[in-house]
XYZ file of C-alpha atoms in Angstrom:
781
model
C -0.178 0.213 -0.019
C 2.576 2.298 0.615
C 4.217 2.109 -2.671
C 0.892 2.453 -4.300
C 0.542 5.625 -2.547
C 4.452 7.087 -3.430
C 3.779 6.069 -6.496
C 0.773 8.433 -6.870
C 2.153 10.378 -5.434
C 5.233 10.809 -8.088
C 3.159 10.709 -10.648
C 0.927 13.698 -9.590
C 4.090 15.740 -9.754
C 5.179 15.010 -12.837
C 1.803 16.091 -14.118
C 1.447 19.175 -12.550
C 4.737 19.997 -13.852
C 3.531 19.152 -17.196
C 1.163 21.425 -17.506
C 2.382 24.133 -16.152
C 2.893 26.807 -19.337
C 5.188 26.660 -21.509
C 6.892 29.838 -21.146
C 7.646 29.384 -17.316
C 7.926 26.435 -18.212
C 10.832 26.734 -19.674
C 12.362 29.395 -17.904
C 11.358 27.971 -13.651
C 12.018 23.880 -14.839
C 13.736 23.460 -18.586
C 17.003 26.135 -19.357
C 18.456 24.140 -15.712
C 17.393 20.605 -16.385
C 19.193 22.058 -20.628
C 22.109 23.027 -18.772
C 21.978 19.826 -17.092
C 20.983 17.834 -19.319
C 24.355 18.837 -21.720
C 26.543 18.796 -19.455
C 25.461 14.946 -19.101
C 25.042 14.221 -22.209
C 28.180 11.578 -23.627
C 30.485 13.402 -26.397
C 29.055 11.480 -29.595
C 31.780 11.039 -32.224
C 30.596 11.429 -36.018
C 30.282 7.573 -36.841
C 28.679 7.360 -33.411
C 26.157 9.825 -34.537
C 26.149 8.399 -38.252
C 25.124 4.860 -36.863
C 22.680 5.894 -34.879
C 20.596 8.328 -37.464
C 21.009 5.521 -40.413
C 18.303 3.254 -40.759
C 14.975 3.784 -40.159
C 12.592 2.643 -37.378
C 9.269 0.564 -37.867
C 7.274 -1.864 -36.150
C 10.482 -2.172 -33.225
C 9.592 1.377 -33.037
C 6.060 0.631 -31.285
C 7.103 -2.099 -29.405
C 9.155 1.039 -28.036
C 5.959 2.878 -27.393
C 4.141 0.733 -24.014
C 0.751 0.988 -27.016
C 1.812 -0.931 -30.385
C -0.357 -0.781 -32.379
C -1.329 -4.223 -34.050
C -3.185 -3.557 -36.219
C -1.045 -1.738 -38.267
C 1.277 -5.062 -37.863
C -1.249 -7.071 -39.273
C -1.756 -4.620 -42.036
C 1.379 -4.535 -43.896
C 0.983 -6.867 -46.596
C 1.980 -10.664 -46.597
C 5.495 -10.662 -48.460
C 4.652 -12.397 -51.861
C 6.906 -14.220 -54.347
C 5.695 -13.002 -57.950
C 5.171 -15.550 -60.529
C 8.554 -14.948 -62.100
C 10.679 -15.604 -59.064
C 8.009 -18.515 -58.214
C 10.222 -19.950 -60.831
C 13.164 -19.181 -60.616
C 12.699 -20.631 -56.994
C 11.655 -23.787 -58.548
C 13.940 -24.010 -61.445
C 17.527 -22.325 -61.418
C 17.865 -22.779 -57.729
C 16.539 -25.920 -57.398
C 19.632 -27.308 -60.550
C 22.522 -25.335 -59.066
C 21.461 -27.529 -55.890
C 21.459 -31.451 -57.916
C 24.626 -29.846 -58.721
C 26.296 -29.166 -55.937
C 27.520 -32.101 -53.379
C 29.056 -30.325 -50.052
C 30.492 -33.562 -48.857
C 32.699 -33.935 -52.699
C 33.361 -29.918 -52.480
C 34.744 -30.062 -48.914
C 36.737 -33.172 -49.860
C 37.992 -33.100 -52.863
C 37.299 -29.390 -55.241
C 37.921 -27.007 -52.199
C 35.411 -24.321 -53.915
C 32.598 -24.736 -56.452
C 32.856 -27.252 -59.245
C 33.579 -24.017 -62.695
C 29.979 -25.167 -64.175
C 28.290 -24.312 -60.438
C 29.990 -21.127 -60.949
C 29.286 -20.428 -64.584
C 25.662 -21.219 -64.318
C 25.225 -18.544 -61.038
C 26.766 -15.940 -63.527
C 24.184 -17.074 -66.762
C 21.318 -16.942 -64.464
C 22.079 -14.096 -63.422
C 21.996 -14.832 -59.265
C 24.643 -12.215 -58.657
C 21.791 -10.332 -59.641
C 18.523 -10.671 -57.787
C 19.095 -7.614 -56.473
C 20.193 -4.883 -59.743
C 16.812 -3.864 -61.332
C 16.620 -4.879 -65.069
C 17.432 -2.058 -66.387
C 20.879 -2.882 -65.507
C 20.299 -5.886 -66.581
C 20.034 -8.019 -63.401
C 16.836 -10.005 -61.782
C 15.332 -7.450 -59.969
C 13.958 -9.464 -57.434
C 12.085 -8.036 -54.076
C 13.970 -9.193 -50.505
C 12.273 -11.755 -50.041
C 12.186 -13.814 -53.571
C 16.569 -12.508 -51.966
C 15.727 -14.836 -48.672
C 13.928 -17.510 -49.859
C 16.979 -17.926 -52.244
C 19.474 -18.023 -49.843
C 16.739 -20.431 -47.696
C 16.572 -22.848 -49.831
C 20.375 -22.809 -50.641
C 21.326 -23.041 -47.471
C 19.977 -26.425 -46.980
C 21.689 -27.851 -49.673
C 25.478 -26.755 -49.172
C 27.287 -23.225 -47.213
C 29.443 -22.196 -50.021
C 26.881 -22.287 -52.918
C 24.805 -20.468 -50.272
C 27.036 -18.021 -48.825
C 28.680 -17.343 -53.176
C 24.908 -16.448 -53.496
C 24.126 -13.351 -51.393
C 27.204 -11.790 -50.313
C 26.947 -9.945 -54.181
C 23.296 -9.435 -53.130
C 24.320 -7.779 -49.781
C 26.944 -5.512 -48.252
C 28.734 -5.194 -51.577
C 29.896 -2.592 -53.791
C 26.320 -3.751 -55.860
C 24.013 -2.127 -53.058
C 26.049 0.269 -52.610
C 26.626 1.472 -56.468
C 22.512 1.097 -56.282
C 21.841 3.167 -53.200
C 25.688 5.909 -53.595
C 26.937 5.648 -57.229
C 27.410 7.920 -59.924
C 25.665 7.789 -63.192
C 28.174 6.709 -65.032
C 29.544 3.556 -62.441
C 25.838 2.601 -62.415
C 26.387 2.181 -66.307
C 29.750 0.661 -65.868
C 29.439 -1.831 -63.193
C 25.879 -2.708 -62.195
C 25.449 -4.943 -65.487
C 29.011 -6.003 -65.403
C 27.277 -7.418 -61.489
C 24.223 -8.575 -62.498
C 25.635 -11.014 -65.432
C 28.451 -11.980 -62.913
C 31.529 -10.880 -65.280
C 32.506 -8.824 -62.148
C 32.700 -11.203 -58.772
C 32.419 -8.880 -55.791
C 33.682 -8.587 -52.553
C 33.433 -6.069 -50.001
C 36.456 -5.479 -47.631
C 35.786 -3.723 -43.950
C 37.296 -5.465 -40.992
C 41.147 -5.591 -40.608
C 43.005 -7.137 -37.688
C 43.260 -4.292 -36.226
C 39.211 -3.013 -36.037
C 37.232 -6.093 -35.711
C 34.053 -5.267 -34.163
C 34.878 -1.538 -33.977
C 34.456 -0.850 -37.846
C 34.811 2.626 -37.203
C 38.351 2.688 -35.728
C 40.117 0.621 -39.126
C 43.588 1.845 -39.569
C 43.446 1.260 -43.093
C 44.199 5.363 -45.294
C 43.984 7.116 -47.875
C 46.678 10.403 -48.642
C 44.928 12.563 -51.024
C 47.649 12.670 -53.471
C 48.333 13.847 -57.757
C 49.889 11.196 -59.700
C 49.776 8.970 -63.009
C 46.690 7.302 -63.705
C 46.353 6.482 -67.060
C 48.913 8.576 -68.886
C 48.195 11.840 -67.389
C 48.192 12.980 -63.925
C 45.394 13.719 -61.958
C 44.360 14.174 -58.674
C 44.226 11.007 -56.772
C 45.013 9.134 -52.951
C 47.321 7.027 -52.088
C 45.472 3.549 -49.977
C 47.077 1.219 -47.633
C 44.998 -1.581 -46.199
C 45.085 -4.743 -44.485
C 42.057 -7.156 -44.056
C 40.404 -9.797 -43.316
C 38.528 -12.358 -43.284
C 36.484 -10.714 -46.410
C 34.380 -13.172 -47.443
C 35.387 -13.773 -52.089
C 38.377 -12.091 -51.997
C 40.632 -15.180 -52.770
C 38.177 -14.576 -55.975
C 36.461 -11.397 -56.751
C 37.398 -8.868 -59.376
C 35.784 -5.729 -58.201
C 37.274 -4.782 -54.672
C 34.942 -3.319 -52.998
C 37.531 -1.176 -49.864
C 36.675 0.904 -46.784
C 39.160 3.172 -45.343
C 39.736 6.605 -43.667
C 40.896 9.410 -46.264
C 43.660 12.491 -45.310
C 43.977 15.677 -46.893
C 46.739 17.404 -45.243
C 47.816 19.451 -48.836
C 43.940 21.021 -48.724
C 43.364 19.181 -51.867
C 40.004 19.178 -51.676
C 39.580 22.032 -49.396
C 39.796 22.726 -45.974
C 39.163 19.312 -44.369
C 42.070 17.265 -43.679
C 39.916 14.141 -41.814
C 37.430 13.137 -44.530
C 36.966 10.987 -43.109
C 35.293 6.525 -43.514
C 35.564 6.413 -47.729
C 34.734 3.300 -49.403
C 35.769 3.127 -53.354
C 35.815 0.395 -56.427
C 38.475 -1.635 -56.947
C 39.861 -3.893 -59.916
C 41.523 -6.988 -58.390
C 44.105 -6.481 -61.355
C 44.394 -1.970 -60.452
C 48.780 -2.503 -59.314
C 49.545 -3.222 -56.125
C 46.223 -4.444 -55.331
C 47.233 -7.730 -53.284
C 44.336 -10.641 -53.343
C 43.784 -14.592 -54.019
C 45.031 -16.025 -50.802
C 41.898 -17.936 -48.795
C 40.814 -19.016 -45.015
C 40.028 -22.167 -43.799
C 36.939 -20.672 -41.651
C 35.909 -24.067 -39.678
C 35.988 -26.018 -42.884
C 33.725 -24.033 -44.983
C 33.978 -23.766 -48.685
C 33.471 -20.795 -49.862
C 35.743 -18.687 -50.613
C 37.654 -15.613 -47.668
C 40.452 -13.965 -47.733
C 42.587 -11.364 -46.555
C 43.359 -8.149 -48.842
C 46.445 -6.034 -49.015
C 47.632 -2.715 -50.104
C 50.897 -0.416 -50.150
C 50.724 3.108 -51.144
C 48.067 1.340 -54.349
C 47.319 5.063 -56.071
C 43.621 5.706 -57.740
C 41.962 8.081 -59.444
C 39.059 9.697 -56.788
C 36.564 8.747 -59.658
C 36.399 4.950 -57.453
C 35.472 5.931 -54.753
C 31.755 5.310 -54.768
C 29.662 8.231 -55.491
C 32.832 10.184 -56.936
C 35.173 12.257 -54.781
C 31.932 14.556 -53.666
C 31.457 11.142 -51.921
C 34.225 11.298 -49.773
C 34.179 10.542 -46.162
C 30.237 9.708 -46.125
C 31.429 6.130 -46.062
C 30.164 5.244 -42.220
C 27.228 6.028 -43.349
C 26.651 4.882 -46.441
C 27.886 1.838 -44.898
C 25.688 2.045 -41.836
C 22.952 2.454 -44.213
C 23.044 -0.920 -46.353
C 25.157 -2.933 -43.197
C 21.312 -2.595 -42.580
C 19.549 -4.621 -45.122
C 21.861 -6.871 -45.629
C 21.930 -8.243 -42.297
C 18.277 -8.634 -42.003
C 18.361 -10.584 -45.127
C 21.973 -13.197 -45.575
C 22.315 -14.485 -41.710
C 18.768 -14.021 -40.780
C 18.161 -16.848 -44.434
C 20.942 -19.204 -44.124
C 21.009 -19.543 -40.713
C 16.967 -20.014 -40.797
C 17.663 -22.894 -43.984
C 19.605 -25.127 -42.042
C 16.659 -24.525 -38.944
C 14.316 -25.740 -41.645
C 16.510 -28.552 -43.277
C 17.732 -30.216 -39.589
C 13.574 -29.819 -38.702
C 12.521 -32.018 -41.799
C 15.588 -34.687 -41.668
C 16.164 -34.869 -37.825
C 12.364 -34.898 -37.572
C 12.213 -38.384 -39.750
C 14.665 -39.932 -37.939
C 13.321 -39.974 -34.409
C 10.717 -41.757 -36.697
C 12.431 -44.011 -38.636
C 15.404 -45.084 -36.567
C 13.784 -47.119 -33.307
C 15.470 -48.216 -29.389
C 13.932 -50.218 -27.238
C 11.021 -51.055 -29.887
C 10.328 -47.732 -30.505
C 10.378 -44.906 -33.177
C 13.110 -42.690 -31.026
C 10.886 -39.649 -32.021
C 8.301 -40.878 -28.885
C 10.667 -40.576 -25.816
C 10.108 -38.165 -23.545
C 13.615 -36.790 -23.796
C 14.123 -36.401 -28.285
C 10.070 -35.083 -27.225
C 11.948 -32.120 -24.915
C 14.852 -31.623 -27.707
C 12.056 -31.711 -30.772
C 9.897 -28.861 -29.386
C 12.631 -26.397 -29.165
C 13.700 -27.529 -32.586
C 9.985 -27.050 -34.347
C 9.292 -23.538 -32.353
C 12.651 -21.566 -33.072
C 12.771 -22.587 -36.594
C 9.240 -21.736 -36.798
C 9.926 -18.446 -34.376
C 12.907 -17.612 -36.795
C 11.771 -18.818 -39.987
C 8.628 -16.136 -38.620
C 11.312 -13.372 -38.026
C 13.090 -13.474 -41.275
C 9.635 -13.204 -43.441
C 8.548 -10.602 -41.316
C 12.282 -9.101 -41.934
C 12.918 -9.261 -45.331
C 9.021 -7.532 -45.892
C 10.446 -4.855 -44.754
C 13.682 -4.718 -46.278
C 10.325 -4.611 -49.608
C 8.867 -2.087 -47.780
C 10.749 0.448 -48.428
C 13.100 0.029 -44.672
C 16.184 -0.745 -43.597
C 15.343 -1.624 -40.074
C 18.902 -0.778 -37.848
C 17.653 -2.337 -34.765
C 15.446 -4.826 -36.498
C 18.444 -6.102 -38.818
C 20.732 -6.189 -35.385
C 17.411 -8.625 -33.408
C 17.468 -11.429 -36.237
C 21.158 -10.725 -37.147
C 21.430 -12.214 -33.438
C 18.435 -14.523 -32.270
C 18.448 -16.273 -35.334
C 21.591 -17.352 -35.737
C 21.657 -18.032 -31.231
C 18.477 -20.212 -32.339
C 19.998 -21.903 -35.415
C 22.951 -22.821 -32.722
C 20.213 -23.846 -30.592
C 18.026 -26.510 -32.801
C 21.347 -28.131 -35.054
C 22.643 -28.820 -30.997
C 19.629 -30.416 -30.785
C 19.398 -32.236 -33.898
C 22.860 -33.404 -33.323
C 22.153 -35.034 -30.440
C 18.561 -37.019 -31.459
C 20.950 -37.740 -34.455
C 23.852 -39.852 -32.028
C 26.606 -41.819 -33.070
C 25.157 -40.343 -37.275
C 25.971 -36.862 -36.591
C 29.386 -37.475 -35.828
C 31.105 -39.365 -38.049
C 31.810 -37.388 -40.833
C 31.015 -38.190 -44.893
C 28.780 -38.098 -47.431
C 25.633 -40.153 -45.898
C 26.170 -37.436 -42.859
C 23.490 -34.548 -43.365
C 23.713 -32.291 -40.329
C 27.670 -32.744 -39.400
C 29.108 -29.852 -41.496
C 26.034 -27.516 -40.663
C 27.522 -27.670 -36.659
C 30.681 -27.719 -38.272
C 29.616 -24.079 -39.144
C 27.688 -22.871 -36.717
C 30.200 -20.613 -35.211
C 30.732 -18.410 -38.379
C 27.291 -17.106 -38.252
C 27.433 -15.780 -34.911
C 30.682 -14.722 -35.362
C 29.992 -12.466 -39.017
C 28.184 -9.244 -39.358
C 28.040 -7.673 -35.933
C 29.594 -10.456 -33.141
C 27.231 -11.491 -31.001
C 28.412 -10.874 -27.619
C 28.590 -7.138 -29.080
C 25.348 -7.008 -30.959
C 23.596 -8.331 -28.039
C 25.475 -6.441 -25.536
C 25.746 -2.939 -27.316
C 23.706 -2.391 -30.448
C 20.502 -4.196 -30.038
C 19.531 -1.385 -27.024
C 21.954 0.747 -27.266
C 20.932 2.046 -30.699
C 16.817 1.386 -29.612
C 17.099 3.239 -27.076
C 17.843 6.814 -28.784
C 16.453 4.951 -32.405
C 13.257 3.618 -31.527
C 12.168 5.900 -28.464
C 10.191 8.688 -29.966
C 11.764 10.967 -27.519
C 14.965 11.286 -26.808
C 16.608 11.816 -30.048
C 15.023 15.244 -30.165
C 16.364 15.647 -26.752
C 19.999 14.939 -27.862
C 19.419 17.100 -31.375
C 17.642 19.532 -29.257
C 20.658 20.437 -26.631
C 23.542 20.251 -29.539
C 20.719 22.486 -31.381
C 23.933 25.568 -32.452
C 20.733 28.372 -32.085
C 20.133 28.683 -28.313
C 16.663 29.561 -28.531
C 15.166 27.045 -30.573
C 17.271 24.982 -28.855
C 15.555 25.435 -25.960
C 12.041 25.507 -27.354
C 12.787 22.440 -29.184
C 14.351 21.024 -26.165
C 11.176 21.678 -23.041
C 9.066 20.304 -25.698
C 10.403 16.801 -26.291
C 11.991 16.970 -23.063
C 8.052 16.583 -21.676
C 7.052 14.561 -24.435
C 9.500 12.464 -22.390
C 7.866 13.607 -19.094
C 4.092 12.707 -20.222
C 5.114 9.474 -21.974
C 7.043 7.878 -18.958
C 3.461 8.847 -16.731
C 1.128 7.466 -19.636
C 3.423 3.800 -19.771
C 3.680 3.920 -15.857
C -0.029 4.340 -15.143
C -1.084 1.265 -18.333
C 2.259 -1.553 -16.865
C 1.092 -0.679 -13.279
C -2.861 -0.703 -14.709
C -2.496 -3.947 -17.099
C -0.378 -5.410 -14.408
C -3.446 -5.690 -12.054
C -5.883 -6.394 -14.739
C -3.475 -9.216 -15.534
C -3.522 -7.823 -19.023
C -7.120 -8.837 -19.570
C -7.376 -5.129 -19.882
C -4.571 -4.392 -22.152
C -5.324 -3.511 -25.951
C -5.664 -6.717 -28.506
C -6.854 -6.919 -32.359
C -10.627 -7.337 -32.711
C -10.127 -9.085 -35.874
C -7.231 -11.052 -34.753
C -7.393 -15.399 -34.023
C -9.100 -15.726 -30.458
C -7.008 -17.981 -29.274
C -4.226 -15.320 -29.880
C -5.434 -12.866 -28.193
C -4.213 -13.084 -24.845
C -0.456 -13.418 -26.432
C -1.440 -9.622 -28.193
C -2.307 -8.330 -24.849
C 1.037 -10.070 -22.334
C 2.803 -7.984 -25.215
C 0.855 -4.653 -24.346
C 1.691 -5.066 -21.029
C 4.945 -5.787 -21.829
C 5.665 -3.021 -24.175
C 4.716 -0.863 -21.852
C 6.523 -1.977 -18.965
C 9.899 -2.623 -21.093
C 9.236 1.446 -21.610
C 9.314 2.248 -18.848
C 12.103 0.514 -17.822
C 13.542 1.333 -20.638
C 13.349 5.094 -19.406
C 13.800 4.641 -15.685
C 17.396 2.819 -16.619
C 18.711 5.663 -18.522
C 17.538 8.102 -15.971
C 19.197 6.409 -13.202
C 22.036 5.027 -14.879
C 22.831 7.902 -16.783
C 26.292 7.066 -20.024
C 26.846 4.801 -17.910
C 24.349 2.936 -18.954
C 26.058 2.982 -22.694
C 29.405 1.041 -20.497
C 26.576 -1.593 -18.602
C 26.624 -4.164 -21.556
C 24.534 -6.714 -18.747
C 21.361 -5.171 -17.990
C 21.893 -3.113 -21.572
C 22.020 -6.249 -22.805
C 18.808 -7.597 -21.530
C 17.076 -4.213 -21.882
C 17.718 -5.535 -25.847
C 16.493 -9.438 -24.774
C 13.516 -8.108 -24.277
C 12.847 -5.691 -27.067
C 13.593 -8.673 -29.210
C 11.510 -11.322 -27.724
C 8.825 -8.992 -27.995
C 10.452 -8.046 -31.723
C 9.696 -12.299 -32.511
C 6.447 -12.898 -31.210
C 4.889 -10.317 -33.068
C 6.398 -12.088 -35.735
C 4.730 -15.460 -34.700
C 1.568 -13.717 -34.688
C 2.293 -11.615 -37.848
C 2.564 -15.986 -39.399
C -0.179 -17.307 -37.908
C -2.412 -14.376 -39.418
C -0.569 -14.140 -42.625
C -0.334 -18.235 -43.220
C -3.648 -18.248 -42.591
C -4.377 -19.230 -39.242
C -3.454 -23.103 -40.179
C -5.451 -25.188 -36.907
C -2.812 -27.469 -37.264
C 0.389 -24.979 -36.778
C -1.341 -23.745 -33.860
C 0.721 -25.814 -31.217
C 3.974 -25.140 -32.693
C 2.906 -21.618 -32.880
C 2.495 -21.327 -28.883
C 5.117 -22.835 -28.136
C 7.340 -20.066 -29.868
C 5.013 -17.543 -27.931
C 5.142 -19.447 -24.312
C 8.746 -19.622 -24.664
C 9.403 -15.951 -26.094
C 7.592 -14.218 -23.042
C 9.255 -16.516 -21.041
C 12.962 -15.598 -22.091
C 11.436 -11.110 -22.093
C 10.092 -12.327 -18.196
C 13.312 -13.759 -17.316
C 15.674 -10.685 -19.379
C 13.158 -8.538 -16.924
C 14.311 -10.504 -13.464
C 18.038 -10.022 -14.863
C 17.785 -6.362 -15.328
C 15.770 -5.703 -11.757
C 18.264 -7.800 -10.388
C 21.170 -5.680 -11.218
C 19.434 -2.350 -11.344
C 22.515 -0.633 -8.673
C 19.408 1.487 -7.618
C 17.361 -1.062 -5.520
C 14.727 0.577 -4.512
C 14.128 2.205 -7.812
C 14.399 -1.237 -9.326
C 11.935 -2.010 -5.597
C 9.627 0.230 -7.116
C 9.287 -0.722 -11.021
C 9.310 -4.503 -9.323
C 6.020 -3.264 -7.443
C 4.822 -1.555 -10.526
C 5.600 -4.459 -12.868
C 4.898 -7.758 -11.022
C 2.300 -6.406 -8.332
C 1.444 -10.141 -8.164
C 4.765 -11.810 -8.843
C 5.294 -13.881 -12.908
C 2.987 -14.372 -14.947
C 4.955 -16.606 -17.749
C 5.762 -20.601 -17.840
C 7.623 -22.639 -19.594
C 5.975 -24.236 -21.964
C 4.448 -27.375 -20.801
C 5.173 -30.697 -21.639
C 1.202 -31.619 -24.137
C 2.296 -28.834 -25.661
C 5.851 -30.210 -26.513
C 4.432 -33.092 -27.379
C 1.916 -31.762 -30.148
C 4.410 -29.681 -31.395
C 7.179 -32.638 -31.729
C 4.610 -35.093 -32.915
C 3.814 -33.238 -35.867
C 7.770 -33.305 -36.400
C 8.116 -37.245 -36.911
C 5.384 -37.644 -39.666
C 4.174 -36.070 -43.075
C 1.760 -33.586 -43.314
C 1.077 -29.789 -43.866
C 3.223 -28.845 -40.907
C 5.812 -30.307 -41.743
C 5.527 -29.519 -45.229
C 4.581 -25.200 -43.929
C 7.809 -25.355 -41.571
C 10.460 -26.151 -44.276
C 8.983 -25.211 -46.941
C 12.304 -24.175 -48.894
C 13.868 -26.965 -47.790
C 15.644 -29.306 -51.500
C 15.139 -32.353 -51.274
C 16.986 -34.702 -53.710
C 14.694 -36.864 -55.664
C 18.106 -39.408 -55.386
C 17.530 -41.809 -52.697
C 21.187 -41.926 -52.760
C 21.690 -38.715 -51.159
C 21.158 -39.619 -48.062
C 18.317 -36.335 -47.335
C 16.972 -38.285 -50.071
C 16.443 -41.810 -48.547
C 15.262 -39.524 -45.185
C 12.482 -38.896 -46.540
C 11.830 -42.623 -49.144
C 12.534 -43.821 -45.563
C 9.813 -42.635 -43.246
C 7.165 -43.071 -45.928
C 8.381 -47.036 -45.339
C 8.260 -46.436 -42.773
C 4.935 -45.137 -41.587
C 3.739 -47.888 -44.259
C 5.273 -50.442 -42.553
C 4.137 -50.318 -39.520
C 0.737 -52.035 -39.460
C 2.635 -54.877 -40.538
C 4.464 -54.147 -37.295
C 2.220 -54.390 -35.332
C 1.092 -58.089 -36.779
C 4.454 -58.986 -36.691
C 4.976 -57.056 -33.042
C 2.123 -59.732 -31.668
C 3.613 -63.244 -33.548
C 6.612 -62.075 -31.141
C 4.397 -62.325 -28.031
C 2.895 -65.761 -28.755
C 5.460 -67.287 -29.128
C 5.700 -69.376 -32.505
C 9.481 -67.903 -32.913
C 10.600 -68.766 -29.935
C 14.827 -69.815 -29.901
C 14.903 -69.610 -33.085
C 18.207 -66.521 -33.581
C 17.729 -65.002 -36.261
C 14.127 -63.522 -33.837
C 16.412 -60.017 -33.413
C 15.482 -56.438 -33.785
C 17.454 -57.029 -37.278
C 16.013 -60.430 -38.396
C 12.952 -61.313 -36.835
C 10.813 -60.953 -39.907
C 13.166 -62.766 -42.032
C 12.530 -65.201 -39.061
C 8.594 -64.632 -39.195
C 8.129 -65.012 -43.215
C 11.043 -67.968 -43.047
C 8.369 -70.170 -39.699
C 5.106 -68.915 -42.553
C 4.053 -66.558 -39.863
C 4.537 -63.312 -41.880
C 2.612 -63.329 -44.870
C 4.988 -62.243 -48.308
C 2.724 -58.542 -48.231
C 3.887 -57.922 -45.263
C 7.185 -58.813 -45.577
C 7.615 -57.159 -48.326
C 6.968 -54.218 -46.922
C 9.225 -54.161 -43.864
C 11.884 -55.909 -45.655
C 11.865 -52.147 -47.610
C 11.565 -50.305 -44.616
C 14.481 -52.671 -43.406
C 16.560 -51.892 -46.583
C 15.598 -47.964 -46.583
C 16.168 -47.778 -42.258
C 19.567 -49.728 -42.866
C 20.877 -46.890 -44.975
C 19.404 -44.204 -43.080
C 21.513 -45.168 -39.784
C 24.210 -45.714 -41.780
C 28.098 -43.735 -41.452
C 30.351 -43.704 -43.935
C 33.997 -45.508 -42.979
C 37.365 -44.432 -45.395
C 40.703 -46.590 -45.528
C 43.009 -46.592 -42.607
C 44.587 -43.205 -43.494
C 42.021 -41.984 -44.634
C 42.766 -41.115 -47.526
C 46.175 -39.178 -46.993
C 47.466 -39.972 -50.810
C 44.351 -38.189 -52.464
C 40.688 -37.561 -51.671
C 39.330 -38.968 -48.982
C 36.503 -41.681 -50.289
C 34.140 -43.500 -48.345
C 35.500 -47.183 -48.772
C 32.434 -49.727 -50.028
C 29.999 -50.523 -46.993
C 28.742 -53.851 -46.967
C 25.294 -54.268 -48.116
C 22.694 -54.688 -45.497
């Protein structure tokens, strides 16, 4: 009761202050507050400012508002493929998947075969994002995402080789910032595959802190094509550059200096992006890294005092020094598609194959997929894959709506790659020895090997979670903070004061509203929280809980910024947990959006329920971590009373729900097909995935005959026959005349396919060190 009275008193005082007449308020209150705010405001570099201001604010802004407008989210058009895009997915995409073998590439070629490179060029895979006017395919971001997802279910080298030219690279930078001459020359060549691009950003001394790259260029005069021109001498040393060993056109980021003032008064011009032909004098590419046995091309590039004309700058000399903003704008789009798509592909492959394996593989005369421990892992596989695919789709749709959602791109990069790690780990646990023996029959081991790559690249996950999601989101998504910062730095005193007064007291009203909403919805168990009228009835409680969570999050975020000030930037654990809450709300939103867009499929409801309950629980745990570690204990206690007056409401998905999810993965059906849509499924049963599909069908077809065989075993007819074991019992029953020919044929075919599924590869004693490692001929089952 005392806490409640204190809250009401604080709210009353704040309301009184807000509604004081504006001129009086500015004189008595706003001016000293602005002075204190300016002193507390940490210094911000130009690169930090560019990063904060880059991109757009989309649905994450609604989640930060404390009162998300769900009707707006449900009105976003569902991403769909055009007829041309669908034909490309079913035609060239499937055809190129048929041309590759991940094992063959890894063990024998160490690269994509030449005919695959030729097909990728010929069919336009490298020009998906390039408009048709320049010879590209002009595909949507959603089509780009669907194609990368599908390729990733087949071969990582194939997927990465396609996604990099269509992500952060010269093509996208040229489209947005290039001169007309640059676009006319390079874009058609990139679309045809005459040029293979790479983009060099990461330095050994500045990995995550990319703005601190030591690579530099000096503006100077030099000779170019027989005449003296104004140019720059550039020195760089980069690593981890995908496609660098085979690129013909290198995008390069460096810091440009003009010590002699040849371009103007500025000496430190800033980060600049240029395009450099790979055979330009002084450019060193061609060596490669070996990232966890992955065969996609990745390597270093170097150059020392390499002279290049200013026309090499993307956008020409006028864009010198604008490179960081260019990169931040384009990275949001690329990061929204590439890694979420490729990692979702891995999750779909896991769900499809491990689900089938769990039905085909039996132990103790029971499919392993019906053991509760395995069901628990299968539930995580299904629920996480559903949420990952929902987030991937919703985010690609945002790109097609013209958004560049920098905060959302960080959310999906981190959380999709982390869930992929969980999904593949669970898959490996289920398939056991099958998964740990590498060879052409292993359908999951290579994905397991390469999981850390997605965790590491395009912003290491630890950094992304600790600094970027909330660190950027708190300023970009908040309706008032950025306006306050800009007003505080306004060069004109009176205009800055008026702008700050408007932003600051709007912020106060925002806090009061969210405090009231958070406390009110918590007291009523979110029963009165906002939910869209037209949503599926069984999903309405989730909308209400997310509305409650949004208000609580906005209040808590504001409180943390107030009491911690600039030190919040250094308190990465608290910042990370706040980012986790925002991210879980986004993932849950994507799940709700998917369920509606797909027509409220009743069969899929268990996956949606599992994913939503998991997201709410994770958000609750993150909230608890913030409140438990906030240094101001009285403030934390007050927040806990507001947010959780009756205790924490969310629990983990229960066992029955997990079982429902698991059972949908181990049997053919619409849910399994929708969950794993886009998986490359070979028609040839010599392939491990192809034989799994056939073995699953054969296993289901054999179950009635298997039941009759079990009854025979229990009757004692086969007692004393040494063949009455788990492997040979059908043969024994048929020989004894107890099992009919039709049943025996069905079980024998099931056994043949099952034995191929559970088989693993073996190799010569020396693993073929004198040549490629090839599996020895396996004995017939």
